[in-house]
Short mmCIF file of C-alpha atoms in Angstrom, two decimals:
data_model
loop_
_atom_site.label_atom_id
_atom_site.label_comp_id
_atom_site.label_asym_id
_atom_site.label_seq_id
_atom_site.Cartn_x
_atom_site.Cartn_y
_atom_site.Cartn_z
CA MET A 1 112.82 -4.58 14.71
CA ILE A 2 112.97 -5.23 18.45
CA THR A 3 111.19 -3.80 21.18
CA LEU A 4 111.99 -4.18 25.33
CA TYR A 5 108.95 -2.31 27.55
CA GLY A 6 110.71 -2.31 30.39
CA LYS A 7 111.07 0.80 34.02
CA PRO A 8 114.68 1.92 33.75
CA LEU A 9 115.56 1.14 37.43
CA SER A 10 113.60 -2.68 37.41
CA GLY A 11 118.15 -4.65 37.52
CA HIS A 12 115.36 -6.95 35.66
CA VAL A 13 115.50 -4.75 33.46
CA HIS A 14 118.59 -3.78 33.36
CA ARG A 15 120.18 -7.37 32.56
CA VAL A 16 118.47 -7.10 29.35
CA ARG A 17 119.48 -4.41 28.11
CA LEU A 18 122.93 -5.27 29.07
CA VAL A 19 122.88 -8.47 27.02
CA LEU A 20 121.53 -5.63 23.98
CA SER A 21 124.01 -3.79 24.55
CA LEU A 22 126.83 -6.36 25.09
CA LEU A 23 125.46 -8.23 21.31
CA LYS A 24 125.59 -4.59 20.02
CA LEU A 25 122.21 -5.68 18.84
CA ASP A 26 119.20 -2.52 17.73
CA TYR A 27 116.45 -1.95 20.18
CA GLN A 28 113.09 0.32 20.56
CA PHE A 29 112.67 0.69 24.73
CA GLU A 30 109.02 1.41 26.28
CA ILE A 31 109.01 2.91 29.46
CA VAL A 32 106.58 1.45 31.48
CA SER A 33 104.70 3.55 34.07
CA ALA A 34 101.30 1.53 34.19
CA PHE A 35 100.47 -1.89 32.42
CA THR A 36 98.13 -1.11 29.50
CA LEU A 37 95.68 -4.28 28.29
CA GLU A 38 97.63 -4.45 25.19
CA LEU A 39 101.01 -5.31 28.04
CA ARG A 40 99.19 -7.48 30.20
CA MET A 41 98.41 -10.09 27.48
CA MET A 42 101.68 -9.91 25.93
CA ASN A 43 102.45 -10.54 30.35
CA PRO A 44 99.42 -12.21 32.63
CA LEU A 45 101.84 -10.98 35.05
CA ALA A 46 101.61 -7.61 34.86
CA GLN A 47 105.55 -8.40 35.10
CA VAL A 48 108.48 -6.97 33.42
CA PRO A 49 110.49 -7.09 31.12
CA ILE A 50 109.01 -8.02 28.42
CA LEU A 51 110.88 -8.70 25.12
CA LYS A 52 108.73 -7.91 20.96
CA ASP A 53 110.76 -9.54 18.50
CA GLY A 54 109.00 -9.07 15.00
CA ASP A 55 105.84 -11.34 16.01
CA PHE A 56 108.05 -12.82 19.04
CA VAL A 57 107.25 -11.76 22.34
CA LEU A 58 108.62 -13.68 25.26
CA THR A 59 108.93 -12.01 29.90
CA ASP A 60 110.82 -13.18 32.06
CA SER A 61 114.54 -11.18 32.56
CA ASN A 62 116.32 -15.33 32.74
CA ALA A 63 114.11 -16.27 29.92
CA ILE A 64 115.43 -13.07 27.62
CA MET A 65 118.42 -13.32 27.81
CA VAL A 66 119.34 -17.12 26.76
CA TYR A 67 116.20 -16.00 23.50
CA LEU A 68 119.33 -13.15 22.66
CA VAL A 69 122.23 -14.98 23.19
CA LYS A 70 120.94 -18.51 21.07
CA GLN A 71 119.65 -15.83 18.63
CA TYR A 72 121.55 -12.83 18.26
CA GLY A 73 125.22 -14.34 20.16
CA ALA A 74 126.16 -17.11 18.88
CA ASP A 75 129.60 -16.43 18.98
CA SER A 76 129.74 -15.67 21.97
CA SER A 77 130.67 -17.29 25.31
CA TYR A 78 127.75 -15.76 26.90
CA LEU A 79 126.10 -19.02 27.58
CA PRO A 80 128.81 -21.81 27.35
CA ASP A 81 127.61 -25.20 25.83
CA THR A 82 130.03 -27.56 28.00
CA PRO A 83 127.68 -29.47 30.17
CA SER A 84 130.10 -28.64 33.45
CA ASP A 85 129.35 -24.43 32.61
CA ALA A 86 126.24 -24.62 31.53
CA ALA A 87 125.01 -26.22 34.05
CA HIS A 88 127.50 -23.10 36.38
CA VAL A 89 125.46 -20.56 34.78
CA GLN A 90 122.32 -22.39 34.55
CA ARG A 91 123.07 -22.46 39.61
CA TRP A 92 123.49 -18.16 39.14
CA LEU A 93 120.39 -17.64 37.07
CA SER A 94 119.11 -19.38 39.17
CA ILE A 95 120.01 -17.83 42.93
CA ALA A 96 119.24 -13.93 40.46
CA ALA A 97 116.43 -15.76 41.12
CA GLY A 98 115.94 -16.09 43.52
CA GLU A 99 118.42 -15.00 47.65
CA LEU A 100 119.52 -12.62 45.73
CA ARG A 101 116.04 -11.49 44.80
CA GLN A 102 114.79 -12.31 48.17
CA GLY A 103 118.11 -10.38 49.54
CA PRO A 104 119.05 -7.17 48.48
CA ALA A 105 116.65 -6.96 45.69
CA ALA A 106 114.35 -6.80 47.69
CA ALA A 107 115.61 -4.55 50.21
CA ARG A 108 116.33 -1.81 47.10
CA MET A 109 112.61 -2.21 47.15
CA VAL A 110 111.56 -1.08 50.01
CA SER A 111 114.29 1.89 49.79
CA LEU A 112 112.96 3.72 47.33
CA PHE A 113 109.50 2.34 46.29
CA HIS A 114 108.15 1.64 50.05
CA LYS A 115 107.37 -1.84 48.35
CA ALA A 116 104.98 -4.04 50.44
CA GLY A 117 105.76 -7.50 50.78
CA GLU A 118 108.63 -7.82 51.40
CA PRO A 119 111.19 -9.98 53.49
CA ALA A 120 112.02 -8.57 56.86
CA ASN A 121 115.13 -9.57 56.87
CA ALA A 122 115.86 -8.50 53.28
CA ILE A 123 119.34 -6.35 54.90
CA GLU A 124 120.37 -10.02 56.19
CA ARG A 125 119.88 -12.02 53.33
CA ALA A 126 122.19 -10.21 51.09
CA HIS A 127 124.67 -9.57 53.77
CA ALA A 128 125.15 -13.49 53.71
CA LEU A 129 124.50 -13.65 49.94
CA PHE A 130 127.44 -11.86 49.30
CA ALA A 131 129.31 -13.43 52.21
CA ILE A 132 129.17 -16.25 50.27
CA MET A 133 130.16 -14.24 46.21
CA ASP A 134 132.80 -12.81 47.44
CA ALA A 135 134.55 -16.35 48.87
CA HIS A 136 133.55 -17.38 45.92
CA LEU A 137 135.01 -14.88 43.78
CA ALA A 138 138.30 -14.94 45.25
CA GLN A 139 138.76 -18.60 43.46
CA GLN A 140 138.08 -16.71 39.69
CA PRO A 141 137.14 -13.79 37.95
CA PHE A 142 133.67 -15.03 37.16
CA LEU A 143 130.82 -16.15 38.56
CA ALA A 144 130.41 -19.13 36.30
CA THR A 145 133.51 -19.74 34.78
CA ALA A 146 136.28 -17.73 34.22
CA PHE A 147 134.77 -15.83 31.18
CA PRO A 148 131.29 -13.45 31.62
CA THR A 149 128.74 -14.86 31.35
CA LEU A 150 124.63 -14.53 31.92
CA ALA A 151 125.15 -15.58 35.44
CA ASP A 152 127.14 -12.96 35.58
CA PHE A 153 124.83 -9.63 33.77
CA ALA A 154 121.82 -11.29 35.95
CA CYS A 155 123.54 -10.72 38.54
CA TYR A 156 125.25 -7.68 38.21
CA ALA A 157 122.66 -5.31 38.80
CA TYR A 158 120.87 -5.95 42.07
CA THR A 159 124.61 -6.80 43.10
CA ALA A 160 125.95 -3.26 41.62
CA ARG A 161 122.86 -0.97 43.33
CA ALA A 162 122.38 -2.55 46.82
CA PRO A 163 123.51 0.39 48.72
CA GLU A 164 120.69 2.21 47.54
CA GLY A 165 118.79 -0.82 49.70
CA GLY A 166 121.02 0.10 51.95
CA VAL A 167 123.72 -2.64 52.65
CA ASP A 168 127.41 -1.43 51.91
CA LEU A 169 129.73 -3.45 49.82
CA GLN A 170 133.00 -2.32 51.96
CA PRO A 171 132.98 -5.44 53.43
CA TYR A 172 133.57 -7.06 49.76
CA PRO A 173 136.49 -6.52 47.58
CA ASN A 174 136.11 -9.09 45.74
CA ILE A 175 133.03 -8.62 44.90
CA GLN A 176 133.82 -4.72 44.04
CA SER A 177 136.99 -6.50 41.31
CA TRP A 178 134.67 -8.27 39.45
CA LEU A 179 131.73 -5.17 38.98
CA LYS A 180 134.43 -3.38 37.96
CA ARG A 181 135.37 -6.62 35.59
CA LEU A 182 131.72 -6.49 34.62
CA GLU A 183 131.66 -2.98 33.58
CA ALA A 184 135.34 -2.32 32.33
CA LEU A 185 133.57 -4.65 28.88
CA SER A 186 132.72 -4.23 25.17
CA ASN A 187 129.59 -2.37 25.18
CA PHE A 188 128.70 -2.30 28.01
CA PHE A 189 126.01 -0.80 29.92
CA PRO A 190 125.63 0.98 32.94
CA MET A 191 122.68 0.81 36.01
CA PRO A 192 121.33 3.87 37.04
CA TRP A 193 121.49 5.06 39.75
CA ALA A 194 118.40 6.28 41.49
CA ASP A 195 119.11 9.34 42.26
CA ASP A 196 120.70 10.51 38.65
CA LEU A 197 117.23 9.71 37.31
CA LYS A 198 115.28 12.03 39.83
CA THR A 199 117.82 14.93 38.95
CA GLY A 200 118.24 14.45 35.38
#
């Protein structure tokens, strides 16, 4: 039995839930409101997501996505084997952990959760990244390759919900088209809007 520990509004958690859904894997979702001793034993960094698959425990959203595809999605194209495609996927996973986290994700953290210590220029960073992404997506339908991969799943949530951080997506038509292509995938799992959870 797979158990995923996380928070519904976390983009890092969403990318894992998205892969679980695309791979049609059954799992139990445990909402983390506070880090217990048990959770800290699984992840001393006190961060979500945490995946427990039987006796196997893994943290870090990008690492979890890789594990899930290697373990359960060998017949998928989400983690390609060719050197160039694999390298392009890794490049965007790094961008998801760097520029995306320090830009749109940081702006959203401040706006929704009033989190201190985020970059003061997070919105400017977001627009700088989105300008690059939009130009890139004018040349190909998905970030790393001509087909959807973990690169897209890692970058989806914080891009799609960038408006929650005050980052307008209207100037980026190619990003908007890319988001729609991902949302049209079979078994796509949507990222909730914060207002929907508050009212729901």
